[in-house]
Short mmCIF file of C-alpha atoms in Angstrom, two decimals:
data_model
loop_
_atom_site.label_atom_id
_atom_site.label_comp_id
_atom_site.label_asym_id
_atom_site.label_seq_id
_atom_site.Cartn_x
_atom_site.Cartn_y
_atom_site.Cartn_z
CA MET A 3 13.60 18.88 18.29
CA LYS A 4 10.24 20.64 18.37
CA ALA A 5 9.31 18.91 21.62
CA LEU A 6 12.61 19.95 23.22
CA LEU A 7 12.20 23.54 22.11
CA THR A 8 8.61 23.66 23.35
CA LEU A 9 9.52 22.27 26.77
CA THR A 10 12.55 24.48 27.32
CA CYS A 11 10.62 27.59 26.24
CA ALA A 12 7.75 26.67 28.56
CA GLY A 13 10.17 26.23 31.45
CA GLN A 14 11.71 29.64 30.85
CA PHE A 15 8.22 31.15 30.49
CA MET A 16 7.31 29.82 33.95
CA VAL A 17 10.44 31.33 35.52
CA LEU A 18 10.03 34.73 33.87
CA LEU A 19 6.30 34.84 34.64
CA ASP A 20 7.19 34.47 38.31
CA ASN A 21 9.46 37.52 38.09
CA THR A 22 6.60 39.95 37.38
CA ILE A 23 3.52 38.19 38.69
CA VAL A 24 4.74 38.47 42.30
CA GLY A 25 5.02 42.24 42.06
CA ALA A 26 1.31 42.50 41.24
CA ALA A 27 0.44 40.48 44.36
CA LEU A 28 2.56 42.39 46.90
CA PRO A 29 -0.27 44.66 48.16
CA ASP A 30 -2.51 41.64 48.82
CA MET A 31 0.34 39.80 50.53
CA GLN A 32 0.94 42.77 52.79
CA GLN A 33 -2.70 42.87 53.87
CA ARG A 34 -3.33 39.14 54.31
CA LEU A 35 0.02 38.24 55.87
CA HIS A 36 0.03 41.34 58.10
CA THR A 37 3.57 42.27 57.10
CA GLY A 38 5.29 45.55 56.38
CA LEU A 39 7.63 46.83 53.72
CA THR A 40 10.53 44.79 55.13
CA GLY A 41 8.58 41.56 54.71
CA LEU A 42 7.73 42.42 51.10
CA GLN A 43 11.39 43.11 50.39
CA TRP A 44 12.33 39.65 51.66
CA ILE A 45 9.61 38.01 49.55
CA VAL A 46 11.27 39.43 46.44
CA ASP A 47 14.95 39.37 47.44
CA ALA A 48 14.94 35.84 48.90
CA TYR A 49 14.19 34.61 45.38
CA VAL A 50 16.40 37.00 43.43
CA LEU A 51 19.39 36.47 45.75
CA LEU A 52 19.45 32.71 45.18
CA VAL A 53 18.99 33.10 41.43
CA ALA A 54 21.80 35.65 41.27
CA MET A 55 24.30 33.59 43.21
CA LEU A 56 23.49 30.16 41.72
CA LEU A 57 23.05 30.96 38.01
CA LEU A 58 26.68 30.33 37.09
CA SER A 59 26.85 27.15 39.16
CA GLY A 60 23.57 25.99 37.62
CA GLY A 61 25.10 26.11 34.17
CA VAL A 62 28.13 24.12 35.29
CA PHE A 63 25.86 21.60 37.04
CA ALA A 64 23.93 21.12 33.81
CA ASP A 65 27.06 20.51 31.74
CA ARG A 66 28.68 18.25 34.32
CA PHE A 67 25.76 16.11 35.57
CA GLY A 68 23.44 16.18 32.58
CA ARG A 69 21.34 18.98 31.13
CA ARG A 70 18.12 16.94 31.06
CA ARG A 71 18.61 15.83 34.65
CA VAL A 72 19.30 19.34 35.96
CA PHE A 73 16.44 20.83 33.94
CA LEU A 74 13.91 18.33 35.30
CA ALA A 75 15.32 18.68 38.83
CA GLY A 76 14.87 22.43 38.53
CA VAL A 77 11.26 21.92 37.39
CA VAL A 78 10.54 19.66 40.38
CA VAL A 79 12.10 22.05 42.91
CA PHE A 80 10.44 25.13 41.40
CA THR A 81 7.02 23.46 41.26
CA ALA A 82 7.25 22.02 44.78
CA ALA A 83 8.43 25.40 46.08
CA SER A 84 5.43 27.04 44.41
CA VAL A 85 3.15 24.72 46.37
CA VAL A 86 4.98 25.64 49.59
CA CYS A 87 4.52 29.34 48.77
CA SER A 88 0.81 28.96 48.03
CA LEU A 89 0.18 27.13 51.32
CA ALA A 90 2.41 29.38 53.42
CA PRO A 91 0.59 30.27 56.68
CA SER A 92 3.06 33.03 57.55
CA ILE A 93 5.62 35.36 56.04
CA GLY A 94 8.45 33.09 57.22
CA TRP A 95 7.09 30.09 55.34
CA LEU A 96 6.56 32.19 52.23
CA ILE A 97 10.14 33.45 52.29
CA ALA A 98 11.39 29.86 52.72
CA GLY A 99 9.34 28.84 49.69
CA ARG A 100 10.79 31.72 47.70
CA VAL A 101 14.32 30.55 48.56
CA LEU A 102 13.47 27.11 47.16
CA GLN A 103 11.96 28.72 44.07
CA GLY A 104 15.21 30.59 43.52
CA ILE A 105 17.21 27.36 43.71
CA GLY A 106 14.89 25.71 41.20
CA ALA A 107 15.01 28.66 38.81
CA ALA A 108 18.82 28.80 39.00
CA ALA A 109 18.92 25.17 37.79
CA LEU A 110 16.03 25.29 35.32
CA SER A 111 16.93 28.45 33.39
CA PRO A 112 20.57 27.77 32.39
CA ALA A 113 19.83 24.08 31.81
CA SER A 114 17.01 24.94 29.40
CA LEU A 115 19.34 27.09 27.31
CA ALA A 116 22.11 24.47 27.49
CA LEU A 117 19.67 21.85 26.14
CA ILE A 118 18.87 24.12 23.20
CA ALA A 119 22.54 24.84 22.50
CA ALA A 120 23.36 21.11 22.50
CA ALA A 121 20.37 20.19 20.31
CA TYR A 122 21.06 22.87 17.68
CA PRO A 123 24.78 22.74 16.81
CA ALA A 124 24.36 24.77 13.60
CA PRO A 125 24.77 28.48 14.43
CA LYS A 126 21.84 29.73 12.34
CA GLU A 127 19.41 27.15 13.73
CA ARG A 128 20.65 27.83 17.24
CA VAL A 129 20.13 31.57 16.90
CA ARG A 130 16.54 30.98 15.74
CA ALA A 131 15.87 28.57 18.60
CA ILE A 132 17.33 30.89 21.21
CA GLY A 133 15.38 33.77 19.68
CA LEU A 134 12.17 31.81 20.27
CA TRP A 135 13.34 31.00 23.81
CA ALA A 136 13.95 34.70 24.43
CA GLY A 137 10.55 35.52 22.94
CA PHE A 138 8.83 33.32 25.49
CA SER A 139 10.77 35.19 28.15
CA GLY A 140 9.22 38.40 26.92
CA ILE A 141 5.73 36.90 26.89
CA GLY A 142 6.21 35.76 30.48
CA LEU A 143 7.29 39.22 31.55
CA ALA A 144 4.39 40.94 29.80
CA ALA A 145 1.81 38.46 31.07
CA GLY A 146 2.90 38.69 34.70
CA PRO A 147 1.27 41.96 35.81
CA LEU A 148 -2.05 41.22 34.09
CA ALA A 149 -2.18 37.57 35.15
CA GLY A 150 -1.23 38.53 38.69
CA GLY A 151 -3.93 41.17 38.89
CA ILE A 152 -6.62 38.79 37.63
CA LEU A 153 -5.61 35.90 39.89
CA VAL A 154 -5.20 38.01 43.02
CA GLU A 155 -8.49 39.81 42.44
CA ALA A 156 -10.34 36.51 41.97
CA PHE A 157 -8.60 34.12 44.37
CA GLY A 158 -6.01 35.98 46.46
CA TRP A 159 -2.22 35.93 46.33
CA PRO A 160 -1.73 32.13 46.75
CA ALA A 161 -3.15 31.66 43.24
CA ILE A 162 -0.10 33.28 41.62
CA PHE A 163 2.01 30.37 42.83
CA LEU A 164 -0.52 27.63 42.19
CA VAL A 165 -0.54 28.57 38.49
CA ASN A 166 2.97 27.08 38.30
CA VAL A 167 1.80 23.64 39.44
CA PRO A 168 0.04 22.46 36.24
CA ILE A 169 2.81 23.95 34.10
CA GLY A 170 5.46 22.18 36.15
CA ALA A 171 3.57 18.86 36.12
CA VAL A 172 3.24 18.91 32.32
CA LEU A 173 6.90 19.86 31.92
CA LEU A 174 8.02 16.99 34.16
CA LEU A 175 5.88 14.31 32.53
CA ALA A 176 6.61 15.44 28.99
CA GLY A 177 10.29 16.04 29.73
CA LEU A 178 10.78 12.50 31.05
CA ARG A 179 9.56 11.19 27.71
CA ALA A 180 10.81 13.70 25.17
CA LEU A 181 14.13 15.07 26.43
CA LYS A 182 17.40 13.29 25.72
CA GLU A 183 20.37 13.52 28.04
CA SER A 184 23.50 15.43 27.06
CA ARG A 185 26.50 16.54 29.05
CA ASN A 186 30.01 17.89 28.70
CA PRO A 187 32.56 15.38 30.05
CA GLY A 188 35.16 18.14 30.16
CA ALA A 189 33.07 20.51 32.27
CA PRO A 190 34.96 22.12 35.15
CA PRO A 191 34.36 21.00 38.74
CA ILE A 192 31.80 22.81 40.88
CA ASP A 193 33.23 25.77 42.78
CA VAL A 194 31.58 24.94 46.11
CA PRO A 195 33.57 27.39 48.29
CA GLY A 196 32.97 30.25 45.87
CA THR A 197 29.25 29.52 45.66
CA ILE A 198 28.82 29.36 49.45
CA LEU A 199 30.86 32.51 50.08
CA SER A 200 29.02 34.49 47.41
CA VAL A 201 25.57 33.55 48.74
CA ALA A 202 26.58 34.23 52.34
CA GLY A 203 28.37 37.51 51.57
CA VAL A 204 25.68 39.10 49.43
CA GLY A 205 23.02 37.70 51.77
CA ALA A 206 24.62 39.33 54.81
CA VAL A 207 24.85 42.73 53.08
CA THR A 208 21.25 42.38 51.89
CA TYR A 209 20.11 41.57 55.43
CA GLY A 210 21.75 44.73 56.72
CA LEU A 211 20.16 46.88 54.00
CA ILE A 212 16.64 45.46 54.44
CA GLU A 213 16.60 45.26 58.23
CA GLY A 214 18.56 48.45 58.89
CA GLY A 215 15.52 50.69 58.56
CA SER A 216 13.58 48.89 61.29
CA ARG A 217 16.42 47.79 63.60
CA GLY A 218 18.45 50.98 63.34
CA TRP A 219 21.45 51.55 61.10
CA THR A 220 23.87 51.67 64.04
CA SER A 221 22.54 48.64 65.90
CA PRO A 222 25.12 45.88 66.57
CA VAL A 223 23.19 43.36 64.47
CA ILE A 224 23.14 45.60 61.38
CA LEU A 225 26.75 46.72 61.72
CA GLY A 226 27.73 43.09 62.29
CA SER A 227 25.89 41.96 59.17
CA PHE A 228 27.66 44.57 57.03
CA ALA A 229 31.03 43.63 58.50
CA ALA A 230 30.37 39.91 58.00
CA GLY A 231 29.17 40.51 54.44
CA LEU A 232 32.27 42.49 53.49
CA ALA A 233 34.55 39.89 55.12
CA LEU A 234 32.81 37.05 53.28
CA LEU A 235 33.00 38.87 49.96
CA ALA A 236 36.70 39.57 50.54
CA ALA A 237 37.19 35.85 51.22
CA PHE A 238 35.26 35.14 48.00
CA VAL A 239 37.70 37.28 46.01
CA VAL A 240 40.68 35.48 47.57
CA VAL A 241 39.19 32.04 46.87
CA GLU A 242 38.26 32.90 43.29
CA SER A 243 41.81 34.07 42.60
CA ARG A 244 43.29 30.77 43.79
CA VAL A 245 40.97 27.90 42.82
CA PRO A 246 41.74 26.25 39.46
CA ALA A 247 38.14 26.50 38.16
CA PRO A 248 36.46 29.54 39.75
CA MET A 249 32.77 30.23 39.23
CA LEU A 250 33.74 33.86 38.52
CA PRO A 251 37.18 34.17 36.87
CA LEU A 252 38.46 37.50 38.17
CA ARG A 253 40.93 37.80 35.27
CA LEU A 254 37.99 38.71 33.02
CA PHE A 255 37.68 42.01 34.87
CA ARG A 256 41.12 43.05 33.63
CA GLN A 257 39.34 43.91 30.39
CA ARG A 258 37.91 47.41 30.72
CA LEU A 259 35.01 46.67 28.37
CA PHE A 260 34.01 43.67 30.48
CA THR A 261 34.30 45.56 33.77
CA VAL A 262 32.41 48.64 32.59
CA SER A 263 29.60 46.65 30.97
CA ASN A 264 29.04 44.54 34.08
CA THR A 265 29.21 47.56 36.38
CA ALA A 266 26.52 49.19 34.26
CA MET A 267 24.49 45.97 34.39
CA VAL A 268 24.49 46.15 38.19
CA VAL A 269 22.96 49.62 37.90
CA VAL A 270 20.38 48.35 35.41
CA GLY A 271 19.27 45.65 37.83
CA PHE A 272 19.36 48.09 40.74
CA ALA A 273 17.20 50.75 39.11
CA LEU A 274 14.82 48.50 37.17
CA MET A 275 14.02 45.89 39.80
CA GLY A 276 14.22 48.35 42.67
CA SER A 277 11.69 50.70 41.08
CA SER A 278 9.46 47.91 39.72
CA PHE A 279 9.10 46.63 43.28
CA PHE A 280 7.03 49.72 44.08
CA PHE A 281 4.89 50.13 40.96
CA SER A 282 1.85 48.11 42.09
CA GLN A 283 2.16 49.52 45.59
CA PHE A 284 2.10 53.05 44.18
CA PHE A 285 -1.07 52.47 42.18
CA VAL A 286 -2.83 50.64 45.04
CA TYR A 287 -1.73 52.62 48.11
CA VAL A 288 -1.11 56.07 46.66
CA GLN A 289 -3.64 56.32 43.84
CA GLY A 290 -6.21 53.98 45.34
CA THR A 291 -6.75 51.59 42.43
CA SER A 292 -7.58 47.89 42.69
CA ILE A 293 -4.91 45.22 42.33
CA LEU A 294 -6.32 44.20 38.94
CA VAL A 295 -6.22 47.77 37.63
CA ALA A 296 -2.73 48.22 39.06
CA GLY A 297 -1.58 45.16 37.10
CA LEU A 298 -2.94 46.66 33.91
CA GLN A 299 -1.40 50.04 34.65
CA THR A 300 2.12 48.62 34.96
CA LEU A 301 1.94 46.98 31.51
CA PRO A 302 3.46 49.89 29.51
CA LEU A 303 6.89 49.19 31.01
CA SER A 304 7.01 45.46 30.29
CA LEU A 305 5.36 45.82 26.87
CA ALA A 306 7.86 48.51 25.88
CA MET A 307 10.70 46.18 26.87
CA VAL A 308 9.26 43.27 24.90
CA VAL A 309 8.76 45.38 21.76
CA VAL A 310 12.05 47.30 21.79
CA SER A 311 14.45 44.67 23.15
CA PRO A 312 14.81 42.64 19.91
CA TYR A 313 16.00 45.76 18.08
CA ALA A 314 18.62 46.78 20.64
CA GLY A 315 21.27 44.39 19.30
CA ARG A 316 20.74 45.69 15.76
CA PHE A 317 21.11 49.28 16.92
CA ALA A 318 24.33 48.36 18.75
CA ALA A 319 25.69 46.69 15.62
CA ARG A 320 25.03 49.84 13.63
CA TYR A 321 25.85 52.64 16.06
CA GLY A 322 28.09 50.99 18.67
CA TYR A 323 27.64 49.85 22.26
CA ARG A 324 28.47 53.19 23.84
CA VAL A 325 25.92 55.22 21.87
CA VAL A 326 22.99 52.84 22.31
CA THR A 327 23.74 52.10 25.96
CA GLY A 328 24.21 55.76 26.78
CA ILE A 329 20.92 56.73 25.13
CA GLY A 330 19.11 53.85 26.82
CA LEU A 331 20.39 54.67 30.29
CA ALA A 332 19.66 58.36 29.78
CA LEU A 333 16.06 57.60 28.75
CA ALA A 334 15.58 55.23 31.66
CA GLY A 335 17.04 57.74 34.11
CA LEU A 336 14.85 60.56 32.83
CA GLY A 337 11.80 58.29 32.99
CA LEU A 338 12.54 57.41 36.61
CA LEU A 339 13.03 61.08 37.48
CA ALA A 340 9.66 61.78 35.87
CA LEU A 341 8.08 59.02 37.99
CA GLY A 342 9.53 60.70 41.05
CA LEU A 343 7.30 63.69 40.32
CA VAL A 344 4.04 61.68 40.13
CA HIS A 345 1.52 62.18 42.96
CA ALA A 346 -1.79 60.78 44.14
CA ASP A 347 -3.81 63.15 41.95
CA THR A 348 -1.75 62.63 38.78
CA GLY A 349 -3.96 61.18 36.05
CA TYR A 350 -2.93 57.91 34.43
CA GLY A 351 -2.68 59.67 31.09
CA ASN A 352 0.29 61.49 32.57
CA VAL A 353 1.81 58.35 34.12
CA TRP A 354 1.82 55.59 31.49
CA TRP A 355 4.28 57.31 29.17
CA ARG A 356 6.78 57.64 32.02
CA LEU A 357 6.68 53.87 32.54
CA ALA A 358 7.04 53.34 28.79
CA VAL A 359 10.12 55.60 28.64
CA VAL A 360 11.71 53.61 31.46
CA GLY A 361 10.95 50.35 29.64
CA ILE A 362 12.33 51.61 26.32
CA GLY A 363 15.48 52.88 28.02
CA PHE A 364 16.30 49.65 29.80
CA ALA A 365 15.39 47.58 26.73
CA LEU A 366 17.96 49.53 24.71
CA THR A 367 20.54 48.93 27.43
CA MET A 368 20.56 45.27 28.46
CA SER A 369 21.29 43.59 25.12
CA PRO A 370 24.22 45.88 24.18
CA LEU A 371 25.74 45.55 27.66
CA THR A 372 25.64 41.76 27.40
CA GLY A 373 27.02 41.95 23.88
CA ALA A 374 29.85 44.19 25.07
CA ALA A 375 30.74 41.72 27.83
CA ILE A 376 30.79 38.86 25.33
CA GLN A 377 32.97 40.78 22.86
CA ALA A 378 35.48 41.54 25.62
CA VAL A 379 36.38 37.86 26.05
CA SER A 380 37.47 35.04 23.79
CA PRO A 381 34.83 33.19 21.73
CA GLN A 382 35.22 30.12 23.96
CA GLU A 383 34.21 32.19 27.00
CA GLY A 384 31.15 33.84 25.46
CA GLY A 385 28.76 31.67 27.46
CA LEU A 386 30.56 32.48 30.69
CA ALA A 387 30.52 36.21 29.90
CA SER A 388 26.78 36.08 29.22
CA GLY A 389 26.24 34.25 32.50
CA VAL A 390 28.28 36.81 34.44
CA SER A 391 26.23 39.58 32.82
CA SER A 392 23.00 37.93 33.99
CA THR A 393 24.45 37.43 37.46
CA THR A 394 25.54 41.06 37.85
CA ARG A 395 22.09 42.22 36.78
CA GLN A 396 20.50 39.98 39.39
CA ILE A 397 22.91 41.23 42.07
CA GLY A 398 21.86 44.75 41.16
CA ALA A 399 18.23 43.68 41.50
CA VAL A 400 18.86 42.36 45.01
CA LEU A 401 20.53 45.60 46.02
CA GLY A 402 17.88 47.73 44.30
CA VAL A 403 14.99 46.23 46.26
CA ALA A 404 17.01 46.45 49.47
CA VAL A 405 18.39 50.00 49.06
CA LEU A 406 15.31 51.70 47.59
CA GLY A 407 13.17 49.94 50.17
CA ALA A 408 15.49 51.22 52.88
CA ILE A 409 15.11 54.75 51.51
CA VAL A 410 11.31 54.53 51.66
CA HIS A 411 11.41 53.02 55.16
CA THR A 412 13.82 55.68 56.43
CA ARG A 413 11.72 58.50 54.98
CA GLN A 414 8.60 57.09 56.65
CA SER A 415 10.43 56.72 59.95
CA GLY A 416 11.24 60.42 59.70
CA GLY A 417 7.55 61.31 59.41
CA ALA A 418 7.19 61.45 55.61
CA SER A 419 4.29 59.82 53.82
CA PHE A 420 4.59 56.63 51.78
CA GLU A 421 4.06 58.74 48.67
CA SER A 422 6.98 61.01 49.55
CA GLY A 423 9.15 57.99 50.24
CA LEU A 424 8.34 56.53 46.83
CA ASN A 425 9.11 59.83 45.13
CA THR A 426 12.51 59.91 46.80
CA ALA A 427 13.22 56.30 45.81
CA PHE A 428 12.34 56.92 42.16
CA LEU A 429 14.45 60.09 42.10
CA VAL A 430 17.45 58.25 43.59
CA ALA A 431 17.07 55.46 41.01
CA GLY A 432 16.90 58.06 38.26
CA VAL A 433 20.00 59.93 39.44
CA VAL A 434 21.99 56.69 39.74
CA THR A 435 20.91 55.64 36.24
CA LEU A 436 21.83 59.01 34.72
CA ALA A 437 25.22 58.88 36.45
CA CYS A 438 25.73 55.43 34.93
CA ALA A 439 24.83 56.85 31.50
CA MET A 440 27.69 59.32 31.87
CA PHE A 441 29.99 56.56 33.15
CA THR A 442 29.34 54.31 30.15
CA GLY A 443 29.56 57.28 27.79
CA LEU A 444 33.10 57.91 29.02
CA TRP A 445 34.40 54.38 29.52
CA LEU A 446 32.42 51.87 27.43
CA THR A 447 34.37 51.17 24.27
CA ALA A 448 32.54 52.61 21.28
CA SER A 449 33.08 49.53 19.15
CA ARG A 450 30.60 48.00 16.78
CA ILE A 451 29.65 44.34 16.72
CA PRO A 452 31.25 42.69 13.69
CA ARG A 453 28.60 41.10 11.50
CA SER A 454 30.26 37.72 11.86
CA VAL A 455 30.07 38.01 15.66
CA GLN A 456 26.51 39.28 15.52
CA ALA A 457 25.49 36.28 13.43
CA GLU A 458 26.95 33.94 16.02
CA GLN A 459 25.44 35.54 19.12
CA PRO A 460 24.20 34.14 21.34
CA GLY A 461 24.63 30.66 19.95
CA GLY A 462 28.06 30.80 18.36
CA ARG A 463 29.78 28.01 20.30
CA THR A 464 30.17 24.26 20.24
CA ALA A 465 28.12 21.95 22.40
CA THR A 466 31.12 21.24 24.62
CA GLU A 467 31.73 24.85 25.56
CA PRO A 468 30.30 26.49 28.70
CA PRO A 469 26.53 27.02 28.54
CA VAL A 470 25.12 30.40 27.63
CA THR A 471 23.25 31.42 30.74
CA ALA A 472 21.30 34.27 29.17
CA PRO A 473 21.15 35.41 25.55
CA PRO A 474 21.94 39.04 24.74
CA ASN A 475 18.44 39.70 23.42
CA ARG A 476 16.57 38.38 26.44
CA PRO A 477 14.27 41.10 27.80
CA THR A 478 14.40 40.28 31.48
CA TYR A 479 14.16 42.02 34.82
#
């Protein structure tokens, strides 16, 4: 059991480390690969898009074909993709490697949690195990900016991907010996049409958002990509309403609590990932710091999330989802508005607390939103609800990088400085987040988590039920 827990936690650590370590390396990538803002957006979104669209399918794959097999396959793909990224001679090769990394992460992450759920059938033991798993997620997030700054400063951006190779090799060798296979014979079939349509639809919209600034928003290619994306997403809705085992059961959205919580989670991903994309670039290009110093300077946000996130579920149990989520979104929105007023000559003593406020706000928000989504469905569908919550957050992240990047690009095209573009992007993210705080304050059911439910989350299910894709207390971007 200890070996299984160690391996699954290490796998999740590797995935979450990659989420934040790349952000620290973006300025160096831009210089060495001779790319612009659009290229940097694709480096991030190519990965996040695949993770977002394949997370739910990854959990079904693990249950259907074997959790050990899918976990190890995810490790192999993620590690091999990391090698491709580190050796990439051009931006195109790097983006291709990031796509492969996203596929590997979408298999590795839900399979690791499914292995834990199957190995710890007792609810109390499972909650402890998943708590440790979530803790490693937080460590990975916090270590990313600092580790990225050190590695890039010493060896250049390829080193941030090579660090995954020894971790992946150890995981593979140890996993082949220590992990035992488990599966759910009654798992639903894979929703291939839904998966393909979702990836293609969101991908087409993302292409239009990222490339629109450089190609022109009214160019035939951009208008065509938006039209194709909307058509594909409409087809996705039709398919999901008709297939017997959809990857995203649309009936769940008939519950207002489920719909509101997932809508808010899209905004969380949009504002958090979209703004985080620019943090290192702000410190390097606007304030003139080194990449190492920039990595250190972004730590208040991730550390605040790691520290506060474990308490968010307890606050929600005591005060209700609506109160805690509303306060969290309001804090995050105000913090982003405050970041929109930072300039090149603003001292770091007047910057770090703004990042911390943003981190505290989003940490208070994500766990209660996931808990609300889980409470809105039957106990047997708790794992699915948690997976949908993770997916909507990742979709928001894809859109956040694309939209806020488009805002910066458009402002620069109009003659504004990069600094002014960043200020506008942060202000937009703050306004959207504050609007979402009002939205949840009006529509998110102000119910409290029953203590019996709280004791079960996120592990309160049998080993044959759908895998929990992401626990409520996971502090993740």
